[in-house]
Tab-separated table of C-alpha atoms in Angstrom:
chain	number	residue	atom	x	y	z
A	422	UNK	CA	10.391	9.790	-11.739
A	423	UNK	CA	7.084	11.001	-10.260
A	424	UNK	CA	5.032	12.189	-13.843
A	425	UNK	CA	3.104	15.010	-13.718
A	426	UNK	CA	-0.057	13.307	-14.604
A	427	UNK	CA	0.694	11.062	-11.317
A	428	UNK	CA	0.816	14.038	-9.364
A	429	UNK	CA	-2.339	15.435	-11.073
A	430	UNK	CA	-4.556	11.983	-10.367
A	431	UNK	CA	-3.003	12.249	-6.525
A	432	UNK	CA	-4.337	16.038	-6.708
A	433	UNK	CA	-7.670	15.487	-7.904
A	434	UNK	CA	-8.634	12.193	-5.920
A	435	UNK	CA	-7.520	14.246	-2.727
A	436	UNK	CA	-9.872	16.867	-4.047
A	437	UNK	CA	-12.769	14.667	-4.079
A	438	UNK	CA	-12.319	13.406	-0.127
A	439	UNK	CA	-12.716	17.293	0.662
A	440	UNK	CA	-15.666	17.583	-1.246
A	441	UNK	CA	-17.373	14.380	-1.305
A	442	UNK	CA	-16.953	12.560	1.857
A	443	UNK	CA	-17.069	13.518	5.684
A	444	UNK	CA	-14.242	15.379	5.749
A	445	UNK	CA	-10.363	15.067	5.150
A	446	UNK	CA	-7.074	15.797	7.194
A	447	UNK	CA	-5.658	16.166	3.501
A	448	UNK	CA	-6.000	18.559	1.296
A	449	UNK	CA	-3.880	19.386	-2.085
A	450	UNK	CA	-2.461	22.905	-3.669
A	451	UNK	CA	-2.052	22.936	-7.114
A	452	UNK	CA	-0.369	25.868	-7.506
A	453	UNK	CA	2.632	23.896	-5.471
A	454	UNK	CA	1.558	20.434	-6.848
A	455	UNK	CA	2.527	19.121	-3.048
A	456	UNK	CA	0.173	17.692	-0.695
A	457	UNK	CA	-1.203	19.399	2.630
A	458	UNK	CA	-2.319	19.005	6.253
A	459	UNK	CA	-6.007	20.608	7.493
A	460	UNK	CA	-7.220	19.378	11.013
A	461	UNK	CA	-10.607	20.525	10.232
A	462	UNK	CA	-12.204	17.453	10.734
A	463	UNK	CA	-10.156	15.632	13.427
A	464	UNK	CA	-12.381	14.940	15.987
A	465	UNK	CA	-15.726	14.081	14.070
A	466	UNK	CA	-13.746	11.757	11.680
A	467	UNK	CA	-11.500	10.363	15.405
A	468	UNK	CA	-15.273	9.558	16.963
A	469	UNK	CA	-16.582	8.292	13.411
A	470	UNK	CA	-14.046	6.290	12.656
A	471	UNK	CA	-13.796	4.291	16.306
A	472	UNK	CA	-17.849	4.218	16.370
A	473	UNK	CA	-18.221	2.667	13.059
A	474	UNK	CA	-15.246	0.483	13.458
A	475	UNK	CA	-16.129	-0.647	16.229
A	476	UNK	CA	-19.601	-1.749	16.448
A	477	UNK	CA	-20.591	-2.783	12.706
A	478	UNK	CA	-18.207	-5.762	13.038
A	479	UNK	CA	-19.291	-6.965	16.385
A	480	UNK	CA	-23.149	-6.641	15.389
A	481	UNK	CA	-22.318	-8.459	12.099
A	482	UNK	CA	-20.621	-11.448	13.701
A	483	UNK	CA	-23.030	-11.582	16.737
A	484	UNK	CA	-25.875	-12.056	14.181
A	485	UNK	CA	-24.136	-14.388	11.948
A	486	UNK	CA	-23.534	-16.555	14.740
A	487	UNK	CA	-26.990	-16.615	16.385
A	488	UNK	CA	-28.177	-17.111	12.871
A	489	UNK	CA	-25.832	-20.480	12.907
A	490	UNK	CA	-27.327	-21.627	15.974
A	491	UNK	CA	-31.131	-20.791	14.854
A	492	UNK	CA	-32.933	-23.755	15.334
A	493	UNK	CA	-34.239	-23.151	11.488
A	494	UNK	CA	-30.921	-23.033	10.448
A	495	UNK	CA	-29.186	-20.309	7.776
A	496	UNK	CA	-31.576	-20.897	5.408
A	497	UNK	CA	-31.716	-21.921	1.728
A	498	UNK	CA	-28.511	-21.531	-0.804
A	499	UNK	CA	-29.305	-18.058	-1.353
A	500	UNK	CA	-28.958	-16.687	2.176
A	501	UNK	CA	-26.077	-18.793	2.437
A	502	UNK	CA	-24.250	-17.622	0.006
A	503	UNK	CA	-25.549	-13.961	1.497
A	504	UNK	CA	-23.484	-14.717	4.795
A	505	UNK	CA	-20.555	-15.682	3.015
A	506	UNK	CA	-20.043	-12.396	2.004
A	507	UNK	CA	-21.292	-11.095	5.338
A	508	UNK	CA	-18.102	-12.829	6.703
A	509	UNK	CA	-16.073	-11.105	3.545
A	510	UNK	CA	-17.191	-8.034	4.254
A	511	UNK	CA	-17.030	-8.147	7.769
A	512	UNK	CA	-13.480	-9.212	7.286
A	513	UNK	CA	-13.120	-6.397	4.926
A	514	UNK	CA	-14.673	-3.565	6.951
A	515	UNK	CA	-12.388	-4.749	9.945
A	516	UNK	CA	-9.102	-4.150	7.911
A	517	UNK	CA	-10.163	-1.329	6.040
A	518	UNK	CA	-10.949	0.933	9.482
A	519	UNK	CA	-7.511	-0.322	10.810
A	520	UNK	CA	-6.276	1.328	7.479
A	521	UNK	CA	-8.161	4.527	8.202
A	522	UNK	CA	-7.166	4.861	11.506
A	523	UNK	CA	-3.392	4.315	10.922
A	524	UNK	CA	-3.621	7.094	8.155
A	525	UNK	CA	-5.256	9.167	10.847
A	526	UNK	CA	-2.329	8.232	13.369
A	527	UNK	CA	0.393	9.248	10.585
A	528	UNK	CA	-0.880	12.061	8.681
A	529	UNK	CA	2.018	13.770	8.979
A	530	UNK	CA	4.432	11.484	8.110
A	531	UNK	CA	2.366	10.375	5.604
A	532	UNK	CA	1.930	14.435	3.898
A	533	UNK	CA	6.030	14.776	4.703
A	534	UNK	CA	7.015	11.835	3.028
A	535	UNK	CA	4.752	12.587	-0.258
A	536	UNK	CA	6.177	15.874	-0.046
A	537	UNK	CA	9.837	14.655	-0.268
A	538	UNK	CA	9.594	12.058	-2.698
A	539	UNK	CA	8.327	14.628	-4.783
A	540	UNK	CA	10.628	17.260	-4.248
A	541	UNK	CA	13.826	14.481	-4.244
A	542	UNK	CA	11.948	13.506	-7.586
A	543	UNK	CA	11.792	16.910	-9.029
A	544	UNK	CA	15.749	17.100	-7.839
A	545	UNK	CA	16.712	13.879	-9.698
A	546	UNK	CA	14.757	15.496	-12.851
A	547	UNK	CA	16.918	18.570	-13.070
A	548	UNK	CA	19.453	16.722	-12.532
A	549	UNK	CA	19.130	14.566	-15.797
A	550	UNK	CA	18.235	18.048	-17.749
A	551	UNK	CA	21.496	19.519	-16.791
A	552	UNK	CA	23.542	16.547	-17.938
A	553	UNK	CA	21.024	15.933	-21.012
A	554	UNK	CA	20.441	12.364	-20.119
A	555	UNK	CA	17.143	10.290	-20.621
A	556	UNK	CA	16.426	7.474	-18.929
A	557	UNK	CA	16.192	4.192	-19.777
A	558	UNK	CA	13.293	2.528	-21.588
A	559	UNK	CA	12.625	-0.158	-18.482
A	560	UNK	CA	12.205	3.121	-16.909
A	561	UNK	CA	10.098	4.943	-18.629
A	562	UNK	CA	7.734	1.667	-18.169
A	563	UNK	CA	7.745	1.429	-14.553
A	564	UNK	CA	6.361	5.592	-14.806
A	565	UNK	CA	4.337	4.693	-17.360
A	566	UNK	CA	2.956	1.322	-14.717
A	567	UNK	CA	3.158	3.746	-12.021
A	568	UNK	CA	0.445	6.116	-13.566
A	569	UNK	CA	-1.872	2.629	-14.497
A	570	UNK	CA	-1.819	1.753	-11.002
A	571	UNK	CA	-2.617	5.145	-9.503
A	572	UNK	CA	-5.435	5.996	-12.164
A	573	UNK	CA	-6.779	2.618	-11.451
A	574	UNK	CA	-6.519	2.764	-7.773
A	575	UNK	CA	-7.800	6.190	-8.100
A	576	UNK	CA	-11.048	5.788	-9.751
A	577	UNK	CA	-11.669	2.027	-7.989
A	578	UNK	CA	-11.432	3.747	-4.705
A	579	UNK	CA	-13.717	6.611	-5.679
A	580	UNK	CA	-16.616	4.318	-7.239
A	581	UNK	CA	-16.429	1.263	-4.702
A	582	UNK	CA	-18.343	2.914	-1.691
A	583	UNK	CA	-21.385	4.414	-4.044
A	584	UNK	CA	-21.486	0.828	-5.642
A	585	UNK	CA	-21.794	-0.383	-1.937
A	586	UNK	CA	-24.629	1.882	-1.370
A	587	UNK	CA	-26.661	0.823	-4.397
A	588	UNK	CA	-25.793	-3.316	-2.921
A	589	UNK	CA	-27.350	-2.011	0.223
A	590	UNK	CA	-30.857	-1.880	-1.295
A	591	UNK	CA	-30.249	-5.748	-2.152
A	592	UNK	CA	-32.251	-8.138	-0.022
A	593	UNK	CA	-29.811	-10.746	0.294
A	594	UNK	CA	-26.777	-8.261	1.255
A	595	UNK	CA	-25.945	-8.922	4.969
A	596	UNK	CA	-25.936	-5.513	5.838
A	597	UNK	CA	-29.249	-5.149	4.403
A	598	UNK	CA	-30.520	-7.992	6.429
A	599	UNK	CA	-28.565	-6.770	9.157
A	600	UNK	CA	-30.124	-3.280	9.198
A	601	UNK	CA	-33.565	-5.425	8.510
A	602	UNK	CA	-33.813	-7.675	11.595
A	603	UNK	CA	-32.303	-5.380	13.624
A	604	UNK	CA	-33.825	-1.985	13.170
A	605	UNK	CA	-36.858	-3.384	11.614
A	606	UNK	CA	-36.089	-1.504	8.299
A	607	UNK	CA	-35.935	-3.243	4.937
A	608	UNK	CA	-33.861	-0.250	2.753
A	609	UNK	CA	-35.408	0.392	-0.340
A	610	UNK	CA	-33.646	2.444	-3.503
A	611	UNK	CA	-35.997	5.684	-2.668
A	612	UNK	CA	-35.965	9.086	-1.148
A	613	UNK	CA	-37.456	7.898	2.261
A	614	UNK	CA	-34.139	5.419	3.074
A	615	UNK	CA	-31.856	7.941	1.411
A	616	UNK	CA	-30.238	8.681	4.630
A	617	UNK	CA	-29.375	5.062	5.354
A	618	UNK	CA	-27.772	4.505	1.968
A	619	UNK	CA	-25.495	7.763	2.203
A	620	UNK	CA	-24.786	7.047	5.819
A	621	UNK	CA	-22.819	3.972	4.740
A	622	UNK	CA	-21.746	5.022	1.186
A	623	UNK	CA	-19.750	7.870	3.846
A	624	UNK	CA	-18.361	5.019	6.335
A	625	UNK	CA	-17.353	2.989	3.171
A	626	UNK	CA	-16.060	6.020	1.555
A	627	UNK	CA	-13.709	7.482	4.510
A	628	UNK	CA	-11.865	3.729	4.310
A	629	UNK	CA	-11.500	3.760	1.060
A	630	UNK	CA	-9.973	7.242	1.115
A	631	UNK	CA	-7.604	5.754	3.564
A	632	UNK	CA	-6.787	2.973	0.905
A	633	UNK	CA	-6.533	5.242	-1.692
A	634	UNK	CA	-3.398	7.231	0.410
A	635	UNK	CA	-1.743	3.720	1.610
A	636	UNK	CA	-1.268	2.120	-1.844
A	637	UNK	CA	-0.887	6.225	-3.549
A	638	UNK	CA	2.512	6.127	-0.800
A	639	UNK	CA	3.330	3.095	-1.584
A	640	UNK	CA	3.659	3.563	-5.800
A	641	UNK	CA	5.487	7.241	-5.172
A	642	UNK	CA	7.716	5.370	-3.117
A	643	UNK	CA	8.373	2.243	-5.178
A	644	UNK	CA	8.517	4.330	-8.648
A	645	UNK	CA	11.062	6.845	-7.165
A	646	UNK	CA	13.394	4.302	-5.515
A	647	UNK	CA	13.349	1.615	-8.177
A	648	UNK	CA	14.655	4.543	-10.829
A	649	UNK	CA	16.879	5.602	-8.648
A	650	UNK	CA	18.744	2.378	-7.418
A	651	UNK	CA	18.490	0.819	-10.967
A	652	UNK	CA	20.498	4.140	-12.226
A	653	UNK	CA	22.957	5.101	-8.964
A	654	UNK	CA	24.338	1.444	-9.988
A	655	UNK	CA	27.785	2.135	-10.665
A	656	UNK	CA	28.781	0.492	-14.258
A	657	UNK	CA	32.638	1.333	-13.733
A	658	UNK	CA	34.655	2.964	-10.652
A	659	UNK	CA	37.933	4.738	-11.536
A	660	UNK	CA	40.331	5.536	-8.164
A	661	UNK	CA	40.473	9.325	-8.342
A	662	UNK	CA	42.105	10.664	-4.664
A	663	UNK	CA	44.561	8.648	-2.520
A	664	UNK	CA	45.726	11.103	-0.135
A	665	UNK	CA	43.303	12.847	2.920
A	666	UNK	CA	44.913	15.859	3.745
A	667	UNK	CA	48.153	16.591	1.323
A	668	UNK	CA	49.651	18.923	3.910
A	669	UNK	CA	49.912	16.124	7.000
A	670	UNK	CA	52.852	13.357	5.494
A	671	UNK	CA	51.921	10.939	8.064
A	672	UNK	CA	48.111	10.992	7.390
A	673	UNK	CA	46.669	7.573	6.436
A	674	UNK	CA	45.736	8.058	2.534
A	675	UNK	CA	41.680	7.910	1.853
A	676	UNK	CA	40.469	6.143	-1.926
A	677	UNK	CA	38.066	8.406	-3.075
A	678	UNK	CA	36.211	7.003	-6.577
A	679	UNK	CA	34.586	8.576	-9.520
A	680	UNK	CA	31.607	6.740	-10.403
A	681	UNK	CA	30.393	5.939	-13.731
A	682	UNK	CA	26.483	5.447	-13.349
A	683	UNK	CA	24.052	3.951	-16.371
A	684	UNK	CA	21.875	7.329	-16.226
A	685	UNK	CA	23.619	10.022	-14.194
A	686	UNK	CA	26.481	9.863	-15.410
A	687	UNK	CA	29.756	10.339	-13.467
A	688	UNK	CA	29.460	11.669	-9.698
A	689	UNK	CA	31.713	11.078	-6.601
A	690	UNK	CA	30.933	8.387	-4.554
A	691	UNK	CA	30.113	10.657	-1.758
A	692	UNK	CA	27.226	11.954	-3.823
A	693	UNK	CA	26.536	8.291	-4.779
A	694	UNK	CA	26.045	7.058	-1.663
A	695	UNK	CA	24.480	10.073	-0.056
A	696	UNK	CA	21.321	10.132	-3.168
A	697	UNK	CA	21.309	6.176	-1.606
A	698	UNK	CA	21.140	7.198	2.257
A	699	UNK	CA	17.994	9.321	0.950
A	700	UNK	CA	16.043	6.564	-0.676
A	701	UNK	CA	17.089	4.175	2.318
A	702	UNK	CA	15.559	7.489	4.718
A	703	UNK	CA	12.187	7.368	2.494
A	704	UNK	CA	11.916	3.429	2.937
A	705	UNK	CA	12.209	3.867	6.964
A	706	UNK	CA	9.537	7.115	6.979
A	707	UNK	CA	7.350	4.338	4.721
A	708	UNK	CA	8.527	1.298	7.554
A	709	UNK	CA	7.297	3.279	11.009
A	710	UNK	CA	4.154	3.555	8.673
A	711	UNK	CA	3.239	-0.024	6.895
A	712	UNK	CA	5.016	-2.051	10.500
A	713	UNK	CA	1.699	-1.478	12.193
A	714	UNK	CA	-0.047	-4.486	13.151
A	715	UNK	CA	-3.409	-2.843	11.564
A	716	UNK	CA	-1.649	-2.639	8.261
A	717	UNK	CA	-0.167	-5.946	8.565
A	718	UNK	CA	-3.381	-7.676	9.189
A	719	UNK	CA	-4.244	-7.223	5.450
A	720	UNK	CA	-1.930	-10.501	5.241
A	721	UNK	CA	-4.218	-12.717	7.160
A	722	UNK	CA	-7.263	-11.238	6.032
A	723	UNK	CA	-6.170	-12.367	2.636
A	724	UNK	CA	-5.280	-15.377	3.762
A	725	UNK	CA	-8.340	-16.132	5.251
A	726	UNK	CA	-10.446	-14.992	2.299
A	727	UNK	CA	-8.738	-17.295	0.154
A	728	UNK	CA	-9.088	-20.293	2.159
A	729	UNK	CA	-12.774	-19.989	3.441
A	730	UNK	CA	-14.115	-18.876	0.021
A	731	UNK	CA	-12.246	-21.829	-2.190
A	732	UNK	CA	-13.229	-24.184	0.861
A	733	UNK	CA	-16.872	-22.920	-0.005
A	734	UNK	CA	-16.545	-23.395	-3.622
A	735	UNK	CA	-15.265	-26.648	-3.173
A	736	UNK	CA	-17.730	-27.889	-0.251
A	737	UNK	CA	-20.588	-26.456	-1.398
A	738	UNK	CA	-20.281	-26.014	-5.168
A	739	UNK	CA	-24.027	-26.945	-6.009
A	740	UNK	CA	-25.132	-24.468	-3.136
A	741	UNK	CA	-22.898	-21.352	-4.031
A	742	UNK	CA	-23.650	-21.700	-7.868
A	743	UNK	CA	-27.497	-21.832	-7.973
A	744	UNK	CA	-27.886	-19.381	-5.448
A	745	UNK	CA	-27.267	-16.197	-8.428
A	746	UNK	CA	-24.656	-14.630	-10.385
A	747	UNK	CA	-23.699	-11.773	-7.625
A	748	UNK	CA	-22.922	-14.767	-5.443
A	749	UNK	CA	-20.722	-16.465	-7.654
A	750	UNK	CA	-19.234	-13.293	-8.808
A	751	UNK	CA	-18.168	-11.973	-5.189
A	752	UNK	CA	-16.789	-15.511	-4.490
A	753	UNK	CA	-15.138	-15.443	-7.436
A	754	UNK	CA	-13.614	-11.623	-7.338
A	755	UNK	CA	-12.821	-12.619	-3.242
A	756	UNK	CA	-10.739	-15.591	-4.520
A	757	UNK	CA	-8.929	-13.767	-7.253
A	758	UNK	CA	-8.462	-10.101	-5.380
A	759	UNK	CA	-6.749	-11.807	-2.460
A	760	UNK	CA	-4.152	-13.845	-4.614
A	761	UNK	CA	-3.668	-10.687	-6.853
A	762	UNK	CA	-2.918	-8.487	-3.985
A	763	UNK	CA	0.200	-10.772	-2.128
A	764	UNK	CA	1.430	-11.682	-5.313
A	765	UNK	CA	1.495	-7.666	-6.376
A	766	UNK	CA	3.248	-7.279	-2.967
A	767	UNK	CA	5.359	-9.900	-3.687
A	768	UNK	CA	6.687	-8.696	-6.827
A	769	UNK	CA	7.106	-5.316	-6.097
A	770	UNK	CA	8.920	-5.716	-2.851
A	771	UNK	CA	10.803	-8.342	-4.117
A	772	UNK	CA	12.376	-5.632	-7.037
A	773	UNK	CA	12.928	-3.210	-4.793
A	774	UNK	CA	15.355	-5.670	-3.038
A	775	UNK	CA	17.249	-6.831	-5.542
A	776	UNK	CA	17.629	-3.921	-7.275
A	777	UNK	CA	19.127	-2.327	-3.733
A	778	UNK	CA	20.930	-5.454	-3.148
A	779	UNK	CA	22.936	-5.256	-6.788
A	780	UNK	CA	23.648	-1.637	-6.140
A	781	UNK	CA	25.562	-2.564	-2.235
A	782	UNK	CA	26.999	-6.085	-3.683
A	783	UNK	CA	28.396	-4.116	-7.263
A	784	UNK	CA	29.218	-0.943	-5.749
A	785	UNK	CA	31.403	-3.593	-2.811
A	786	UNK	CA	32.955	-5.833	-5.527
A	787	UNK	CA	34.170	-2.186	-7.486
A	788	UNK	CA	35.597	-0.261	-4.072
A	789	UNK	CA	38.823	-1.536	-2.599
A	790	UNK	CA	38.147	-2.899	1.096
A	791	UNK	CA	40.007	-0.033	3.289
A	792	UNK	CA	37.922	2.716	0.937
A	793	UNK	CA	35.654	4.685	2.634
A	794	UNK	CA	32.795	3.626	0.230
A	795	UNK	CA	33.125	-0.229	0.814
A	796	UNK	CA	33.232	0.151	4.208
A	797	UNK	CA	29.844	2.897	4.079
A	798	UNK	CA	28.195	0.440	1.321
A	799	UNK	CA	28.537	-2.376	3.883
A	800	UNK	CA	26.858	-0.619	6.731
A	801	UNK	CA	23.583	0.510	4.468
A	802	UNK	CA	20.917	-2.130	4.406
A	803	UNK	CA	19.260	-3.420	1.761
A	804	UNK	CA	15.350	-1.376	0.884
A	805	UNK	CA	12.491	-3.745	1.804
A	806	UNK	CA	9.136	-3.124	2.774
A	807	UNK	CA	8.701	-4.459	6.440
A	808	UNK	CA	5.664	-5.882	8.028
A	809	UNK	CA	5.421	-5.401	11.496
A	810	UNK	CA	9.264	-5.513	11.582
A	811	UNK	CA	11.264	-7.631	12.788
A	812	UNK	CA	8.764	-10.420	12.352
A	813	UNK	CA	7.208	-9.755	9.022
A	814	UNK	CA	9.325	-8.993	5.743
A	815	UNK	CA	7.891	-8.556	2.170
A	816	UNK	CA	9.614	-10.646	-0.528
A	817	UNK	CA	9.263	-12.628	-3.541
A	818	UNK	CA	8.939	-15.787	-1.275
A	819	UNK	CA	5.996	-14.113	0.413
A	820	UNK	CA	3.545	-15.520	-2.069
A	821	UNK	CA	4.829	-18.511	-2.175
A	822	UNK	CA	4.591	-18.735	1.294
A	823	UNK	CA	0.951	-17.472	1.330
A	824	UNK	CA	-0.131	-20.138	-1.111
A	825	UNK	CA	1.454	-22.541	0.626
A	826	UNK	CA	-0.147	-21.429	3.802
A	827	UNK	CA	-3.260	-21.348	2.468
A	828	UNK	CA	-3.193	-24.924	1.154
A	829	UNK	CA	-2.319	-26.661	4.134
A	830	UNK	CA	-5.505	-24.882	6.063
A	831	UNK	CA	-7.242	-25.542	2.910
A	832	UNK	CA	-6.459	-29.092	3.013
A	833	UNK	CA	-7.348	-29.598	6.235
A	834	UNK	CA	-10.773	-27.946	6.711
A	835	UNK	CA	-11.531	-30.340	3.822
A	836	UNK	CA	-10.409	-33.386	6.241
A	837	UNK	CA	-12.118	-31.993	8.729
């Protein structure tokens, strides 16, 4: 289920976008422990959010690329490696605004489905008190995972943008030289270029806000359904009602089951099947959501990250490695952070499928064929998480897929 110390991290890293950044549609009540919807800021964040997204990409790859066709050249190892992360971040910045502005677009699915999951999850909970069941212990870990990933999420997203700011006194960070040869000011850690440095620990902060609220949905969602499938799987089905209406004698007869579950216990299989039609509604709030092509691009931008920084590494090893230890490191943390994040994709889409598909394929193989359940069960699809549906799927193969992918571009810029 959804812990109480998951709602409480959810609660207090809303708390600090109202308080600490320019603003937030979201808000969060305590008292109620739900999530809630302020258009206070709507327009400012709107005309932020297209401004900023907007031109700090196009500036950054205009001046990359007149600095590539300088007849001096990039420069020595050290600026080089600067401009590789000028194309991470620029890559980065790009994604992360699509992020923010997709949040903005679906705030209110995005507060209605956090609201439901919870309240479903609060449902499921009394539930398990009235019959005096626990759960099981592969349960209790994916909570106990759950609230890892959304303390860790939650503090990483908080921290990131100020640790931006302080990079953004750092002579060799792009946006530093960008703000440099551009505006003719060389940002300094003092009170004078204070301005600058909030100005984009704010823009930096508002994405990650939006990333924060993306991956928060995503964990609520996955915790609450995985739980739920695992333990609606029906262990034994005993025919309990053959006949529809015992007044009508010519009325076709209608198999009704009682369902033996591993932590529910024993339920109709109306109720069975309806607590399933809920998680599969929850899954297609979270689809219309994640099947934007702004949220999707996160694929490619990983992709892209992983190729052109091992390409780098592998190219120009002697460059990249004497030109400092923040160089390296970035490289290093690009390379790793974009395998990490299909893989964790991977994985956790890929459980959510086959625990839905062993629920449909055990509760068909238990139901006789002319029951009403076998013939519902066969009409419910299976819970994935879809990518720009009906082109883009998350599975287990994904990664596989991705690494693949990224060796055969891989391979060939290094034939080039």
């Amino acid at each position: 289920m959804i812990s109480n110390f998951t709602k409480k991290i959810i609660g207090l890293r809303i708390k600090t976008m109202v308080y600490f950044s320019l603003g937030s549609h979201f808000d969060w009540d305590f008292s109620k422990k739900e999530m809630t919807l302020t258009n206070n800021y709507h327009n400012w964040n709107l005309a932020f959010v297209m401004s900023s997204g907007t031109y700090y990409p196009i500036l950054m790859t205009i001046h990359l690329i007149e600095r590539l066709y300088a007849e001096d050249g990039i420069g020595s190892g050290a600026a080089i490696g600067s401009y590789v992360i000028g194309w991470a971040e620029n890559l980065t910045v790009t994604i992360l605004f699509g992020f923010q502005y997709r949040v903005m677009q679906y705030r209110e699915h995005v507060v209605f489905l956090i609201n439901q999951l919870f309240l479903y999850s609060k449902k499921i909970e009394d539930l398990l008190a009235e019959k005096d069941i626990q759960l099981h212990r592969s349960h209790v870990r994916v909570i106990r995972t759950a609230e890892s990933l959304m303390l860790f999420t939650a503090v990483v997203s908080l921290f990131i943008p100020f640790g931006f700011g302080v990079s953004f006194c750092n002579k060799l960070e792009p946006t530093h030289i960008l703000v440099k040869e551009l505006l003719e000011v060389d940002v300094q850690m003092s009170l004078q270029h204070f301005p600058f440095i909030l100005f984009i620990t704010l823009v930096v902060s508002c994405s990650a806000n939006a990333v924060f609220l993306i991956i928060m949905t995503g964990i609520c969602n996955y915790t609450l359904a995985h739980i739920c499938i695992t333990s609606l799987t029906p262990i034994s089905v005993e025919q309990r009602i053959t006949l529809r209406h015992k007044e009508h004698h010519h009325s076709k007869p209608m198999i009704e089951y009682l369902v033996t579950t591993e932590n529910f216990g024993n339920m109709d299989d109306t109720t069975l099947l309806e607590m399933y039609k809920i998680q599969l509604l929850f899954n297609k709030i979270l689809n219309a959501f994640i099947a934007s092509m702004l949220v999707t691009f996160h694929h490619i931008i990983c992709l892209i990250v992983f190729v052109f920084f091992t390409f780098v590494v592998i190219r120009y090893s002697d460059v990249i490695f004497n030109a400092g230890i923040i160089v390296i490191g970035a490289v290093i943390i690009s390379i790793v952070a974009a395998l990490n994040a299909q893989l964790f994709e991977a994985e956790v889409s890929g459980n959510l499928y086959e625990a839905s598909n062993g629920f449909v394929e055990k509760v068909r193989k238990l139901t006789s064929r002319k029951s009403r359940a076998h013939k519902c069960v066969l009409s419910c699809p299976t819970i994935t998480f879809q990518m720009a549906y009906p082109f883009f799927t998350v599975d287990k193969h994904t990664f596989v897929q991705f690494v693949h992918q990224g060796l055969d571009f891989l391979a060939t810029l290094l034939l080039m």
